[in-house]
Short mmCIF file of C-alpha atoms and ligand atoms in Angstrom, two decimals:
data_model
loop_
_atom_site.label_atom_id
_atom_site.label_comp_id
_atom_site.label_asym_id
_atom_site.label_seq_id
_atom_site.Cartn_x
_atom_site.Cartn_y
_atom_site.Cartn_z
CA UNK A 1 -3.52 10.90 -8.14
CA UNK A 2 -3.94 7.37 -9.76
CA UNK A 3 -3.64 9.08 -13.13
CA UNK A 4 0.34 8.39 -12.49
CA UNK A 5 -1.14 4.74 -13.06
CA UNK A 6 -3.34 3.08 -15.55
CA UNK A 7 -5.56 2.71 -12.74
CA UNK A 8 -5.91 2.78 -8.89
CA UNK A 9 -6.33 -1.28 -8.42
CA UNK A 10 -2.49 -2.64 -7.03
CA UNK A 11 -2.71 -6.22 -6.76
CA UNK A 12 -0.44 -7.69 -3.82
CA UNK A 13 1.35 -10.47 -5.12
CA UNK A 14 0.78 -12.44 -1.91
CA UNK A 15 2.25 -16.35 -2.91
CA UNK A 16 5.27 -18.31 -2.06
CA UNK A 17 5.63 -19.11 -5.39
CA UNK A 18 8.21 -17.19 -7.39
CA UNK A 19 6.88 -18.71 -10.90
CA UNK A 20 3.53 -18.53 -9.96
CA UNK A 21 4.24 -14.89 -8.97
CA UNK A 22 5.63 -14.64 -12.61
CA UNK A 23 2.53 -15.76 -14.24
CA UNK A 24 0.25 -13.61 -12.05
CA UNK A 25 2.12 -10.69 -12.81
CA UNK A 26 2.32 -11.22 -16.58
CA UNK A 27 -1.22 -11.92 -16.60
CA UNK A 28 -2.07 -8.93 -14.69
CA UNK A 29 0.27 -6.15 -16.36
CA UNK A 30 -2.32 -5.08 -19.12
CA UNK A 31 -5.13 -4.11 -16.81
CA UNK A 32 -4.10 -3.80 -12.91
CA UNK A 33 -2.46 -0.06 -11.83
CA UNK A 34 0.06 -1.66 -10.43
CA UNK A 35 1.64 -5.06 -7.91
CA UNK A 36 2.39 -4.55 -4.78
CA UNK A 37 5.04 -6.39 -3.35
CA UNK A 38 5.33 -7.19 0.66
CA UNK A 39 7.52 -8.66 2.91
CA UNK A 40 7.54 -12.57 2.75
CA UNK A 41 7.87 -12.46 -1.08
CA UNK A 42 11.19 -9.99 -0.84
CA UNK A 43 12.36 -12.22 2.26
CA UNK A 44 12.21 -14.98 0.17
CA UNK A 45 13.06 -14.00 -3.12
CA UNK A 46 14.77 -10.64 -2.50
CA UNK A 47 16.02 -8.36 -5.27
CA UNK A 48 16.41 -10.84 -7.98
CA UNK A 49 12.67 -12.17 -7.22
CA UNK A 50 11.61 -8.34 -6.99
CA UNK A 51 13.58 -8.01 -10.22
CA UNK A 52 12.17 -10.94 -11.99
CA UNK A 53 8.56 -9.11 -11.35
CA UNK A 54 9.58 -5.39 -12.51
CA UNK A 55 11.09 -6.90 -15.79
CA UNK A 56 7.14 -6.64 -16.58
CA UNK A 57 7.48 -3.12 -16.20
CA UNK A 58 4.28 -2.60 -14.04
CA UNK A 59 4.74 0.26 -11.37
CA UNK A 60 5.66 -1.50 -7.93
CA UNK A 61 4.65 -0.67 -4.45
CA UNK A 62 6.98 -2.00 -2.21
CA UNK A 63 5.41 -2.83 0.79
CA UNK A 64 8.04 -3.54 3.66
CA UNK A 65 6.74 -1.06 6.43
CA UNK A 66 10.51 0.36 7.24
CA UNK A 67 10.29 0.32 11.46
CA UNK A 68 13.65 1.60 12.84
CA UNK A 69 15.97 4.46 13.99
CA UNK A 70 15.84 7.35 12.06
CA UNK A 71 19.48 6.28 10.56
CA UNK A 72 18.76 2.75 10.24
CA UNK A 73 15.52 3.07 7.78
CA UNK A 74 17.02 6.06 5.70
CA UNK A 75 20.20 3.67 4.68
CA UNK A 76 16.92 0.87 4.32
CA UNK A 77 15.61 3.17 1.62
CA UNK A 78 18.67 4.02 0.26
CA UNK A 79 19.49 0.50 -0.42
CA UNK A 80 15.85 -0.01 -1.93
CA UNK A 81 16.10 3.32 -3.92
CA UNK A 82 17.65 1.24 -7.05
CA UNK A 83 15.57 -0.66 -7.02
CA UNK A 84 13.21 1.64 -8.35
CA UNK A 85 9.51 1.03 -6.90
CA UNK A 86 6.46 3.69 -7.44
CA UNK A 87 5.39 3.70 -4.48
CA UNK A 88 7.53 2.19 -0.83
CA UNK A 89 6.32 2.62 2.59
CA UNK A 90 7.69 3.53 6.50
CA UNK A 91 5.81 2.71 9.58
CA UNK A 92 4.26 6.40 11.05
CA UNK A 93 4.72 5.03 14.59
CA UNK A 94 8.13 5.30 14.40
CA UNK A 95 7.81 9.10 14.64
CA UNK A 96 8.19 11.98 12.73
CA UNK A 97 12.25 12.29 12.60
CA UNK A 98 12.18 9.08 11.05
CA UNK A 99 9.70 9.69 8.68
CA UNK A 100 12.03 13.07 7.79
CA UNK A 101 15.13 11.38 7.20
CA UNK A 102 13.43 9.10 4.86
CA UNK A 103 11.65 11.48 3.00
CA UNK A 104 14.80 12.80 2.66
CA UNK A 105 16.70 10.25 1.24
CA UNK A 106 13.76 9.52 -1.46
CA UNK A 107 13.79 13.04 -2.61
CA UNK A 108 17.74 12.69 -3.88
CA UNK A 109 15.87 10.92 -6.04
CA UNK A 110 14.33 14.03 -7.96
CA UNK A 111 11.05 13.92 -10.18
CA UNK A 112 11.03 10.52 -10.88
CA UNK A 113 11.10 9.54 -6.88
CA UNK A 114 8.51 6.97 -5.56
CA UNK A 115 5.71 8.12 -3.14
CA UNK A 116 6.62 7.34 0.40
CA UNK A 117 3.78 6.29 2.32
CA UNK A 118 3.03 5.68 6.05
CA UNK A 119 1.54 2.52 7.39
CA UNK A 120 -0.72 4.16 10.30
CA UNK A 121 -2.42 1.26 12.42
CA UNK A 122 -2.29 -2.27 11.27
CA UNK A 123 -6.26 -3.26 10.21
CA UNK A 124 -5.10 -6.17 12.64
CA UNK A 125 -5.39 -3.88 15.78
CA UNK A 126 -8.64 -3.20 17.35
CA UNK A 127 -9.27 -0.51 20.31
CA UNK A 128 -8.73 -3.74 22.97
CA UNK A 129 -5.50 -4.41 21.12
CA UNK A 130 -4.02 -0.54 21.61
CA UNK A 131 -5.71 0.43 24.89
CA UNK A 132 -3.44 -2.45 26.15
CA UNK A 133 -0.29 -0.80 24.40
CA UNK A 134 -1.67 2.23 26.04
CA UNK A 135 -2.64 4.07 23.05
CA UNK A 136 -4.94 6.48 24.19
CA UNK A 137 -8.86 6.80 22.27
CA UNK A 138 -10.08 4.86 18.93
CA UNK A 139 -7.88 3.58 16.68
CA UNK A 140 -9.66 6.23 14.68
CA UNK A 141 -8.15 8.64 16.66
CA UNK A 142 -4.82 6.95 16.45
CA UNK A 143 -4.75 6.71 12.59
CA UNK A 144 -5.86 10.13 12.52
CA UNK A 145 -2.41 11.10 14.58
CA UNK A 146 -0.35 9.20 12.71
CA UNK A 147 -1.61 10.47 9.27
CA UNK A 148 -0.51 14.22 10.69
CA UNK A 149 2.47 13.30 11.82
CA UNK A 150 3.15 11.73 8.34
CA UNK A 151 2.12 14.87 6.95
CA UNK A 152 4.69 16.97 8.95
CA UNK A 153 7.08 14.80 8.27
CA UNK A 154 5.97 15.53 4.11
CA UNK A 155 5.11 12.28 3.29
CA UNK A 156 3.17 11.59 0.25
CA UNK A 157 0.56 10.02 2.33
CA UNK A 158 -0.63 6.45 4.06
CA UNK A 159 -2.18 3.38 4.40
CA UNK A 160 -5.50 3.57 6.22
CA UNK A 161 -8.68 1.02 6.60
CA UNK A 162 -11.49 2.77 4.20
CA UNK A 163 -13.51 3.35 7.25
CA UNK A 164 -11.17 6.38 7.62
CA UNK A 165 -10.67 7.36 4.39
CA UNK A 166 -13.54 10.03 4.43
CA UNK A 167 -12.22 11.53 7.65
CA UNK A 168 -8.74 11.49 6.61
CA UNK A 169 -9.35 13.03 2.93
CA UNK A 170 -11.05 16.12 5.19
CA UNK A 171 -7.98 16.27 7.90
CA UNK A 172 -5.25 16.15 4.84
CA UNK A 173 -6.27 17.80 1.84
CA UNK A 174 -6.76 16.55 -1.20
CA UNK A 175 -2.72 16.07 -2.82
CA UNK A 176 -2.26 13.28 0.69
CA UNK A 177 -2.46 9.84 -0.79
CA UNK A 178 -4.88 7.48 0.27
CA UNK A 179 -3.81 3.57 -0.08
CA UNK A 180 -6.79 1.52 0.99
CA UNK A 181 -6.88 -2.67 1.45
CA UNK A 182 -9.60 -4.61 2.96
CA UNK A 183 -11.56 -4.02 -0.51
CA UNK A 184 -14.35 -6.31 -1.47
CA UNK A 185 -17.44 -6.91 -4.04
CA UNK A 186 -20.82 -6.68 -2.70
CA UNK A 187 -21.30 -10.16 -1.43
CA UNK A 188 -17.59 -10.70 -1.41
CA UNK A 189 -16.17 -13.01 1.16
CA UNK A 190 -14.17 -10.75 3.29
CA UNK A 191 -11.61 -13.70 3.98
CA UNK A 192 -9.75 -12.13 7.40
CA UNK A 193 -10.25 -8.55 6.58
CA UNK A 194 -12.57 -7.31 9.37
CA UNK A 195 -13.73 -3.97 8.04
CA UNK A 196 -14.15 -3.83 4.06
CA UNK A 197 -15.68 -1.86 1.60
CA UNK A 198 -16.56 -2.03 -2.13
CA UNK A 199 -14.00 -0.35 -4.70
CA UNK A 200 -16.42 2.07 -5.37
CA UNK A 201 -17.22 3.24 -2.36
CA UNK A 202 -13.78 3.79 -1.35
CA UNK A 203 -12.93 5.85 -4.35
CA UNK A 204 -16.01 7.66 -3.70
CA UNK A 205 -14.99 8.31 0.02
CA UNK A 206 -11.35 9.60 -1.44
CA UNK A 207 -9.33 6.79 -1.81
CA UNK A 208 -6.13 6.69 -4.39
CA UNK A 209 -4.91 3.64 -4.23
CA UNK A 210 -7.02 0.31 -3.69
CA UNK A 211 -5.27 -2.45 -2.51
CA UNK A 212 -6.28 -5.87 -3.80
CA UNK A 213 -5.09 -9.61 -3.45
CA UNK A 214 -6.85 -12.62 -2.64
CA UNK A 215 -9.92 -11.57 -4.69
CA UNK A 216 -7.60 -11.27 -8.07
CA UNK A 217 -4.90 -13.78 -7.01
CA UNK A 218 -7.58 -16.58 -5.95
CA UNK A 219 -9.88 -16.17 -9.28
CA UNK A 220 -10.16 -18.71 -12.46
CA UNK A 221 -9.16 -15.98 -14.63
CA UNK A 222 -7.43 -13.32 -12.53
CA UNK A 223 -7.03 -10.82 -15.54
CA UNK A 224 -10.57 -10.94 -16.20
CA UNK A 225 -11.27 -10.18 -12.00
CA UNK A 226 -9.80 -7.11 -12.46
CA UNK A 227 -11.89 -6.29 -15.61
CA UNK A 228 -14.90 -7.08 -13.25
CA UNK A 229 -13.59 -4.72 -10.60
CA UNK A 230 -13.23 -2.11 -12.63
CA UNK A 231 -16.75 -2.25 -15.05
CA UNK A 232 -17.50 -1.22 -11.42
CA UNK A 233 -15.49 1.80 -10.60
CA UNK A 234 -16.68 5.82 -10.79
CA UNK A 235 -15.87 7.03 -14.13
CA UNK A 236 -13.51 9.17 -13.08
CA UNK A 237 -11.37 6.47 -11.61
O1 LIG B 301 -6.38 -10.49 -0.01
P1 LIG B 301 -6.65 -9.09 0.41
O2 LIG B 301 -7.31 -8.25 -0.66
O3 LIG B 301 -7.35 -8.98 1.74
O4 LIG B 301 -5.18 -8.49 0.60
C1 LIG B 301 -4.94 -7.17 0.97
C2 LIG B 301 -3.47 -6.89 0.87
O5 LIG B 301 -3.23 -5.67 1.59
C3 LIG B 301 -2.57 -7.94 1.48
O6 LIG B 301 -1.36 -7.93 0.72
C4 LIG B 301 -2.33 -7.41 2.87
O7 LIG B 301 -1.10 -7.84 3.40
C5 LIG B 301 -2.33 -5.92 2.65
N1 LIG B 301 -2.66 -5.10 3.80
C6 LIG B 301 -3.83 -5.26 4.52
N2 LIG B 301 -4.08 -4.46 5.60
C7 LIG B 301 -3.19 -3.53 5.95
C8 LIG B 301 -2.02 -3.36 5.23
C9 LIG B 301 -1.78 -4.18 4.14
O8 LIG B 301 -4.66 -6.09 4.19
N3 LIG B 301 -3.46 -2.73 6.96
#
């Protein structure tokens, strides 16, 4: 499913810095997949930052985890329709006539339509965390509801930790997208992510997407990162 892209590495564009931001992405454009662009930078630079970074023409994921009433986040993504990212995202939790109505809304958008994706459980959670929200079993387990739910609901897929990629690519077929952070080189530091895994690996395991930042973004020559991260990938990456 990454063949929509040069490649599956989107690098998230995670700096306060609106120039630097520029730089990054027109360093990155020749060899990343795609950028992925999240909350803070859109709160602070909103559509004429986002614009500033699609004027590269790279393929955008738009990471701003929609979390409303089912009316509320289908006029969200009807407002962020023109602004036409590859891939945008809705939080599963908040159910599956939510996740409807925006599916919905993106497919008025006809073949050329982004991929909307469900965040399942944040990688910030732990099973202490959601037994105290009274989430029943592993976050496993959760992630593993949430990913059917955004199924029903006909998303094009989620976000998941790779430790349930595998499991995942087995519950929802092959065609459900598979957007994986918390990815690392052997010997990496893992910075804050708690569970990582190489690039290779998760491909292997059935991811689509990788999900990259501080390793690119931090690096000398941040171009020349991604070059190293993908000398490393499966051929058929
Ligand atoms: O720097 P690093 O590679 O850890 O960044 C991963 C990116 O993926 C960041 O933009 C982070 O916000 C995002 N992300 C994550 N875990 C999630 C969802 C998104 O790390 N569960």
């Amino acid at each position: 499913m990454s063949k929509l892209f040069r490649n599956p590495i989107f690098c998230g564009l995670d700096t306060h810095d609106l120039d630097e931001a520029e730089r990054l992405a027109k360093t990155l454009v020749p060899v990343v997949g795609g950028l992925k662009i999240g909350l803070e930078f859109f709160y602070a630079f909103g559509r004429s930052g986002y614009e500033r970074i699609a004027d590269t023409g790279v393929p955008i994921f738009l990471d701003l985890k929609l979390h409303d009433i089912p009316n509320t986040v289908a006029g969200g993504i009807r407002s962020l329709l023109s602004l036409q990212p590859a891939i945008m995202n809705v939080h599963a939790s908040g159910g599956v006539e939510m996740m409807k109505r925006a599916r919905d809304v993106v497919e008025e958008e006809g073949d050329g339509r982004p991929w909307l994706i469900g965040v399942t459980l944040l990688t910030s959670l732990d099973a202490g965390d959601i037994a105290r929200l009274g989430v029943e079993g592993s976050p496993s387990d959760q992630v593993r509801r949430l990913a059917a739910a955004a199924q029903e609901a006909g998303l094009d897929g989620v976000v998941c930790s790779p430790q349930e990629v595998e499991v995942l690519r087995q519950d929802c077929g092959s065609d459900f997208k598979l957007i994986v952070p918390g990815i690392r080189m052997k010997g990496e530091s893992a910075d804050d992510q708690k569970r990582v895994m190489t690039p290779s690996d998760a491909l292997v395991h059935g991811a689509d997407i990788l999900v990259i930042s501080r390793p690119i973004i931090r690096a000398a020559d941040p171009a020349a990162a991604v070059e190293n991260i993908l000398a490393d990938l499966p051929p058929a990456a």
